[in-house]
PDB file of C-alpha atoms in Angstrom:
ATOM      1  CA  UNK A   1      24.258   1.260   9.467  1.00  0.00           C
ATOM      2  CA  UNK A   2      21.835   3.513   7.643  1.00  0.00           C
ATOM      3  CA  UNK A   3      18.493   3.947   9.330  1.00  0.00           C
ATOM      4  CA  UNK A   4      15.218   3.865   7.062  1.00  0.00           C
ATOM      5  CA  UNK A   5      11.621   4.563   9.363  1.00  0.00           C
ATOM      6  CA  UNK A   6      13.565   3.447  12.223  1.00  0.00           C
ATOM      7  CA  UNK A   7      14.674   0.221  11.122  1.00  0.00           C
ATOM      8  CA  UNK A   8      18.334  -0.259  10.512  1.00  0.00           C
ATOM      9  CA  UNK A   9      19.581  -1.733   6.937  1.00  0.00           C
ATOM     10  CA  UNK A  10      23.312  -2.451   5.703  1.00  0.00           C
ATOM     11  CA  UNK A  11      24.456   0.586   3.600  1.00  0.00           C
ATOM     12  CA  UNK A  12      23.342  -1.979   0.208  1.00  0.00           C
ATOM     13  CA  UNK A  13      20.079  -2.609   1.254  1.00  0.00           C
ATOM     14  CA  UNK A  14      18.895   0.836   2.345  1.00  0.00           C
ATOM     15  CA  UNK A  15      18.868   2.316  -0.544  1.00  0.00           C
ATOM     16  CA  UNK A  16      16.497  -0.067  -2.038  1.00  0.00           C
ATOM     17  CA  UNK A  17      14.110  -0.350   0.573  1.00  0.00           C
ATOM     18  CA  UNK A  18      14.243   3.884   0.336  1.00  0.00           C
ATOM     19  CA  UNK A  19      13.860   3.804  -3.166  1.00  0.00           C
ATOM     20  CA  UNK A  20      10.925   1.185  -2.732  1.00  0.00           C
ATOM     21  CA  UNK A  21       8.927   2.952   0.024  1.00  0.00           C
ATOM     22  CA  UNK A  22       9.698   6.624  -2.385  1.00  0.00           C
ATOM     23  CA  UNK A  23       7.530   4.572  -5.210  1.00  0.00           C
ATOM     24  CA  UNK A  24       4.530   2.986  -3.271  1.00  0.00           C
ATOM     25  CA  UNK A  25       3.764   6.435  -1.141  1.00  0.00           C
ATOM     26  CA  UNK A  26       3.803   8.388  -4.318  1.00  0.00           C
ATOM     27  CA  UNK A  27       0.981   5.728  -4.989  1.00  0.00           C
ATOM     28  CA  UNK A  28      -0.551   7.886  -2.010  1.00  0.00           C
ATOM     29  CA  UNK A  29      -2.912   6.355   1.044  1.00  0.00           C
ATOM     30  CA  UNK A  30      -0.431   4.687   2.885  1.00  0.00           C
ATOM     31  CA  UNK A  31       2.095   5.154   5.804  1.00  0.00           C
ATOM     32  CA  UNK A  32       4.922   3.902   6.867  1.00  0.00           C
ATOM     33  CA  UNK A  33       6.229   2.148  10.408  1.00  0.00           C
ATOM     34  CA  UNK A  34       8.324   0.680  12.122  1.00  0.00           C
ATOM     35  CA  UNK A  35       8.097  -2.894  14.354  1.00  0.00           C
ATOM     36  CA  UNK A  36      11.253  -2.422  16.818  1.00  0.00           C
ATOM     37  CA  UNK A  37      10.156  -5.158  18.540  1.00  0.00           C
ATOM     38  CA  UNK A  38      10.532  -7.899  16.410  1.00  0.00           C
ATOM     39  CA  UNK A  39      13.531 -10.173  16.899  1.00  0.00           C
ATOM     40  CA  UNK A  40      15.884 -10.409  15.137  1.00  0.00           C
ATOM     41  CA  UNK A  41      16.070  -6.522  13.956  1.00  0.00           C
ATOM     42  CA  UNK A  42      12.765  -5.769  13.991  1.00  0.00           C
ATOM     43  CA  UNK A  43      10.330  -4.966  10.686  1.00  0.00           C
ATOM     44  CA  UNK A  44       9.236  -1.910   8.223  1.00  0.00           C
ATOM     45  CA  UNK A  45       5.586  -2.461   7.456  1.00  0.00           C
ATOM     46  CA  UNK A  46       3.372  -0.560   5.075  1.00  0.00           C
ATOM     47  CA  UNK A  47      -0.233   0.104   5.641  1.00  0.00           C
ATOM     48  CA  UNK A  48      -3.535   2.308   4.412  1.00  0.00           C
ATOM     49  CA  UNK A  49      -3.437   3.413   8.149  1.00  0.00           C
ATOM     50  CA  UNK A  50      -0.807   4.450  10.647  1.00  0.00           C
ATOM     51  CA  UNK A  51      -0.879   2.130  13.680  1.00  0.00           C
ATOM     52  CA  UNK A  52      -3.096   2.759  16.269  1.00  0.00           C
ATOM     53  CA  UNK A  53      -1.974   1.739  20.277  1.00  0.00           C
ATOM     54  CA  UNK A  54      -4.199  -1.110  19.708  1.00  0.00           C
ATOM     55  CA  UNK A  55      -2.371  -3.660  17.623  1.00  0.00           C
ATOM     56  CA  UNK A  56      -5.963  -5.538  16.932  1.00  0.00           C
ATOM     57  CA  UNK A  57      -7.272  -2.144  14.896  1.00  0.00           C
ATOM     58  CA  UNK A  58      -4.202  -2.037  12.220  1.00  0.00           C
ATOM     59  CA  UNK A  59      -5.553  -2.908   8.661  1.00  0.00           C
ATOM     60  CA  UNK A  60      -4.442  -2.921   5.077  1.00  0.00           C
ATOM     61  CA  UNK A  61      -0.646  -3.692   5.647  1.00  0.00           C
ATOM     62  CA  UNK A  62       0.719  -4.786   2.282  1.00  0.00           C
ATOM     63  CA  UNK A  63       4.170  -4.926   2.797  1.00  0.00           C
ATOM     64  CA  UNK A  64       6.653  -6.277   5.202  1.00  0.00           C
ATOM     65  CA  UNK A  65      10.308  -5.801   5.042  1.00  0.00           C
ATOM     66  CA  UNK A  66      12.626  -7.121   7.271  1.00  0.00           C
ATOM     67  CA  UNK A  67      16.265  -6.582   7.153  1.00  0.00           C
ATOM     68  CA  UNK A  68      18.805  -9.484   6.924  1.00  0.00           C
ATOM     69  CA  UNK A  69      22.864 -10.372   6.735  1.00  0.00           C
ATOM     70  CA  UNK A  70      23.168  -9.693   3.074  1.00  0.00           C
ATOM     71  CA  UNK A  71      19.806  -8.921   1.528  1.00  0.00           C
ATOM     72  CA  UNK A  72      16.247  -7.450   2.750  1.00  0.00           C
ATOM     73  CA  UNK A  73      13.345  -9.774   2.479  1.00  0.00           C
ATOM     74  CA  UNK A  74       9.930  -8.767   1.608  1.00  0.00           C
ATOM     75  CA  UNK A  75       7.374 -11.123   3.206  1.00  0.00           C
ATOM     76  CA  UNK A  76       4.170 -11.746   1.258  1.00  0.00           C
ATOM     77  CA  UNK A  77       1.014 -10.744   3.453  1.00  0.00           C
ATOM     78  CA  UNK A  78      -1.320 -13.727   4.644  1.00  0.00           C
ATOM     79  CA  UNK A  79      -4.242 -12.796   3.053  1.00  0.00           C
ATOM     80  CA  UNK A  80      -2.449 -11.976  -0.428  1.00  0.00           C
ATOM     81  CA  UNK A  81      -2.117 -14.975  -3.148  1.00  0.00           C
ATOM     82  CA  UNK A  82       0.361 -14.146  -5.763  1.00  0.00           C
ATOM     83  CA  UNK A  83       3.932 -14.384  -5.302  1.00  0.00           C
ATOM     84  CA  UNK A  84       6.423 -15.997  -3.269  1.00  0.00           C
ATOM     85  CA  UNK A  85       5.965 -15.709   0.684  1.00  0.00           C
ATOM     86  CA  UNK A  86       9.702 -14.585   0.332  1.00  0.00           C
ATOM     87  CA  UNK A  87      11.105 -12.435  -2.004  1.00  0.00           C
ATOM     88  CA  UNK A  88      14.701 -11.135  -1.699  1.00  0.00           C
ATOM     89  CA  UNK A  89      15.064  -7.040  -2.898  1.00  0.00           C
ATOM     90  CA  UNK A  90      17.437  -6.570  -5.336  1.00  0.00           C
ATOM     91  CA  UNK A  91      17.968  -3.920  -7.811  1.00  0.00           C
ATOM     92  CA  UNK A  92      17.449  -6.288 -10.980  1.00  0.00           C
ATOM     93  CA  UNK A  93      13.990  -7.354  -9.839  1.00  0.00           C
ATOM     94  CA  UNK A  94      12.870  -3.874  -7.970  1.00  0.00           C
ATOM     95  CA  UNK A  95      10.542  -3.216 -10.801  1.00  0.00           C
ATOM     96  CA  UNK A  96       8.917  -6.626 -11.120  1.00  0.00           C
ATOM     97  CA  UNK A  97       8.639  -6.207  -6.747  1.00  0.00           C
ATOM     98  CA  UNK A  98       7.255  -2.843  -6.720  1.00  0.00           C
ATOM     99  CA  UNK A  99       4.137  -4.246  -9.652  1.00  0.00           C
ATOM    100  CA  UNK A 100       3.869  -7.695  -7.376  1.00  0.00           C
ATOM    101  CA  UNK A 101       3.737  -4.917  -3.892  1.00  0.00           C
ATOM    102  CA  UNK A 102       0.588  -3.223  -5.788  1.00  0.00           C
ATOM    103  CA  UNK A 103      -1.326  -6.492  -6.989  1.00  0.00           C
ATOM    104  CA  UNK A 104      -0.430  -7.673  -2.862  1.00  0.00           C
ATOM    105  CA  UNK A 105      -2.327  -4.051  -2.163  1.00  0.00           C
ATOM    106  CA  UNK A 106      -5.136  -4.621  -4.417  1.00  0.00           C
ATOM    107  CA  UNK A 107      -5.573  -8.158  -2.889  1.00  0.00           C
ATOM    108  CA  UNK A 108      -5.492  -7.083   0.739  1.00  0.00           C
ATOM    109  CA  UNK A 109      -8.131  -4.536  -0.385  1.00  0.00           C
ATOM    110  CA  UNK A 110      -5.536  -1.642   0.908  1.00  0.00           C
ATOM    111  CA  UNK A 111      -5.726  -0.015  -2.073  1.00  0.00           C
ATOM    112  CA  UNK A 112      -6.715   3.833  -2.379  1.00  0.00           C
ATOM    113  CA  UNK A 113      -9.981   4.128  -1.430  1.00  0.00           C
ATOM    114  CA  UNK A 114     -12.136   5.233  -4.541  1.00  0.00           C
ATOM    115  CA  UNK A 115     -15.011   8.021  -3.616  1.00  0.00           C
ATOM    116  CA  UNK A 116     -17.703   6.787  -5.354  1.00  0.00           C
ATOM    117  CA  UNK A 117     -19.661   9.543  -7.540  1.00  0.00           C
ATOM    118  CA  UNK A 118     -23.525   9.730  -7.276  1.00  0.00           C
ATOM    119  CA  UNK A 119     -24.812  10.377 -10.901  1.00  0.00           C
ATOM    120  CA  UNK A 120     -26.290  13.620 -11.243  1.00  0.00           C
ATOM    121  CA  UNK A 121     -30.562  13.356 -11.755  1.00  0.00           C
ATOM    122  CA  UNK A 122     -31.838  15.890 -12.523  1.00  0.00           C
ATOM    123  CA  UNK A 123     -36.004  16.110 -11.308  1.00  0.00           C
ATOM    124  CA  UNK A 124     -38.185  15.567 -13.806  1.00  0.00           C
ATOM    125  CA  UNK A 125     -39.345  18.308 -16.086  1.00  0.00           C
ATOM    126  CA  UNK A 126     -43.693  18.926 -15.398  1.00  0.00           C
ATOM    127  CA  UNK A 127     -45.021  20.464 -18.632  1.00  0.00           C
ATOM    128  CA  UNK A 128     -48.025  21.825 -16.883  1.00  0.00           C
ATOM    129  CA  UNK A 129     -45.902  24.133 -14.118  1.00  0.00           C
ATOM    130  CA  UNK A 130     -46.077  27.101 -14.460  1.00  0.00           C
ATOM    131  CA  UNK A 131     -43.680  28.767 -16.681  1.00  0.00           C
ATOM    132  CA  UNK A 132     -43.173  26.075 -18.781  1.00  0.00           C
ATOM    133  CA  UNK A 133     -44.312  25.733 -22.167  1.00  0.00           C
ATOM    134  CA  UNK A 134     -46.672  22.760 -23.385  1.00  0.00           C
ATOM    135  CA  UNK A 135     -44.861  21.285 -26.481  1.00  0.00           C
ATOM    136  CA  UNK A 136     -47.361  17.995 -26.617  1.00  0.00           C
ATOM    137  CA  UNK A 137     -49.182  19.494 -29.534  1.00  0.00           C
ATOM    138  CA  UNK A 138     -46.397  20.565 -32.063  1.00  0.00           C
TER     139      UNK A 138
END
């Protein structure tokens, strides 16, 4: 069985979930981990942050994947509204999954954070310094 971020997925279902995970890093911010301890086969989860030792400080994980017998399923995040809480991955739909996986990151608020840019002032202009010229009377 091939073995994607430490999670192991049948030979059909690997190369989705690799193709998947390829598409939503190149949407940059994110990382990707592996749950080995949860039962059944444990989960792939996608986050804006790595995990930390402290379970209680992960934030921003937008997608779940856990393997199964014959398909992956993708499992909607809590806080997230749209979609199905789970979605089978198959190649037919893996473009319609990947746009539903960003609107689940924009909802979870883990999308790429956005540096705000100060608008440039520049100081006010005094007529009377010296060096500048008095133009109030032309």
């Amino acid at each position: 069985m091939p073995n994607v971020h430490g999670i192991e997925f049948n030979s059909n279902q690997s190369e989705l979930v690799k193709d998947l995970v390829r598409e939503l890093l190149k949407d940059g911010n994110c990382a990707v981990y592996a749950l080995n301890n949860m039962k059944p086969n444990g989960e792939l989860r996608m986050a804006t942050t790595p995990p930390t030792p402290n379970p209680r400080q992960v934030g921003g994980v937008f997608l779940r994947i856990r393997p199964g017998i014959n398909e992956a399923t993708i499992v909607r995040p809590m806080n997230a509204k749209a979609g199905d809480p789970l979605t089978k991955l198959a190649k037919l739909t893996q473009a319609e999954t990947l746009e539903m996986i960003r609107i689940w990151r924009k909802e979870t608020k883990s999308g790429p954070i956005l540096i705000k840019s100060t608008p440039i002032t520049s100081k006010a202009i005094n007529p009377t310094a010296t060096g500048q010229a008095n133009r109030s009377g032309l």
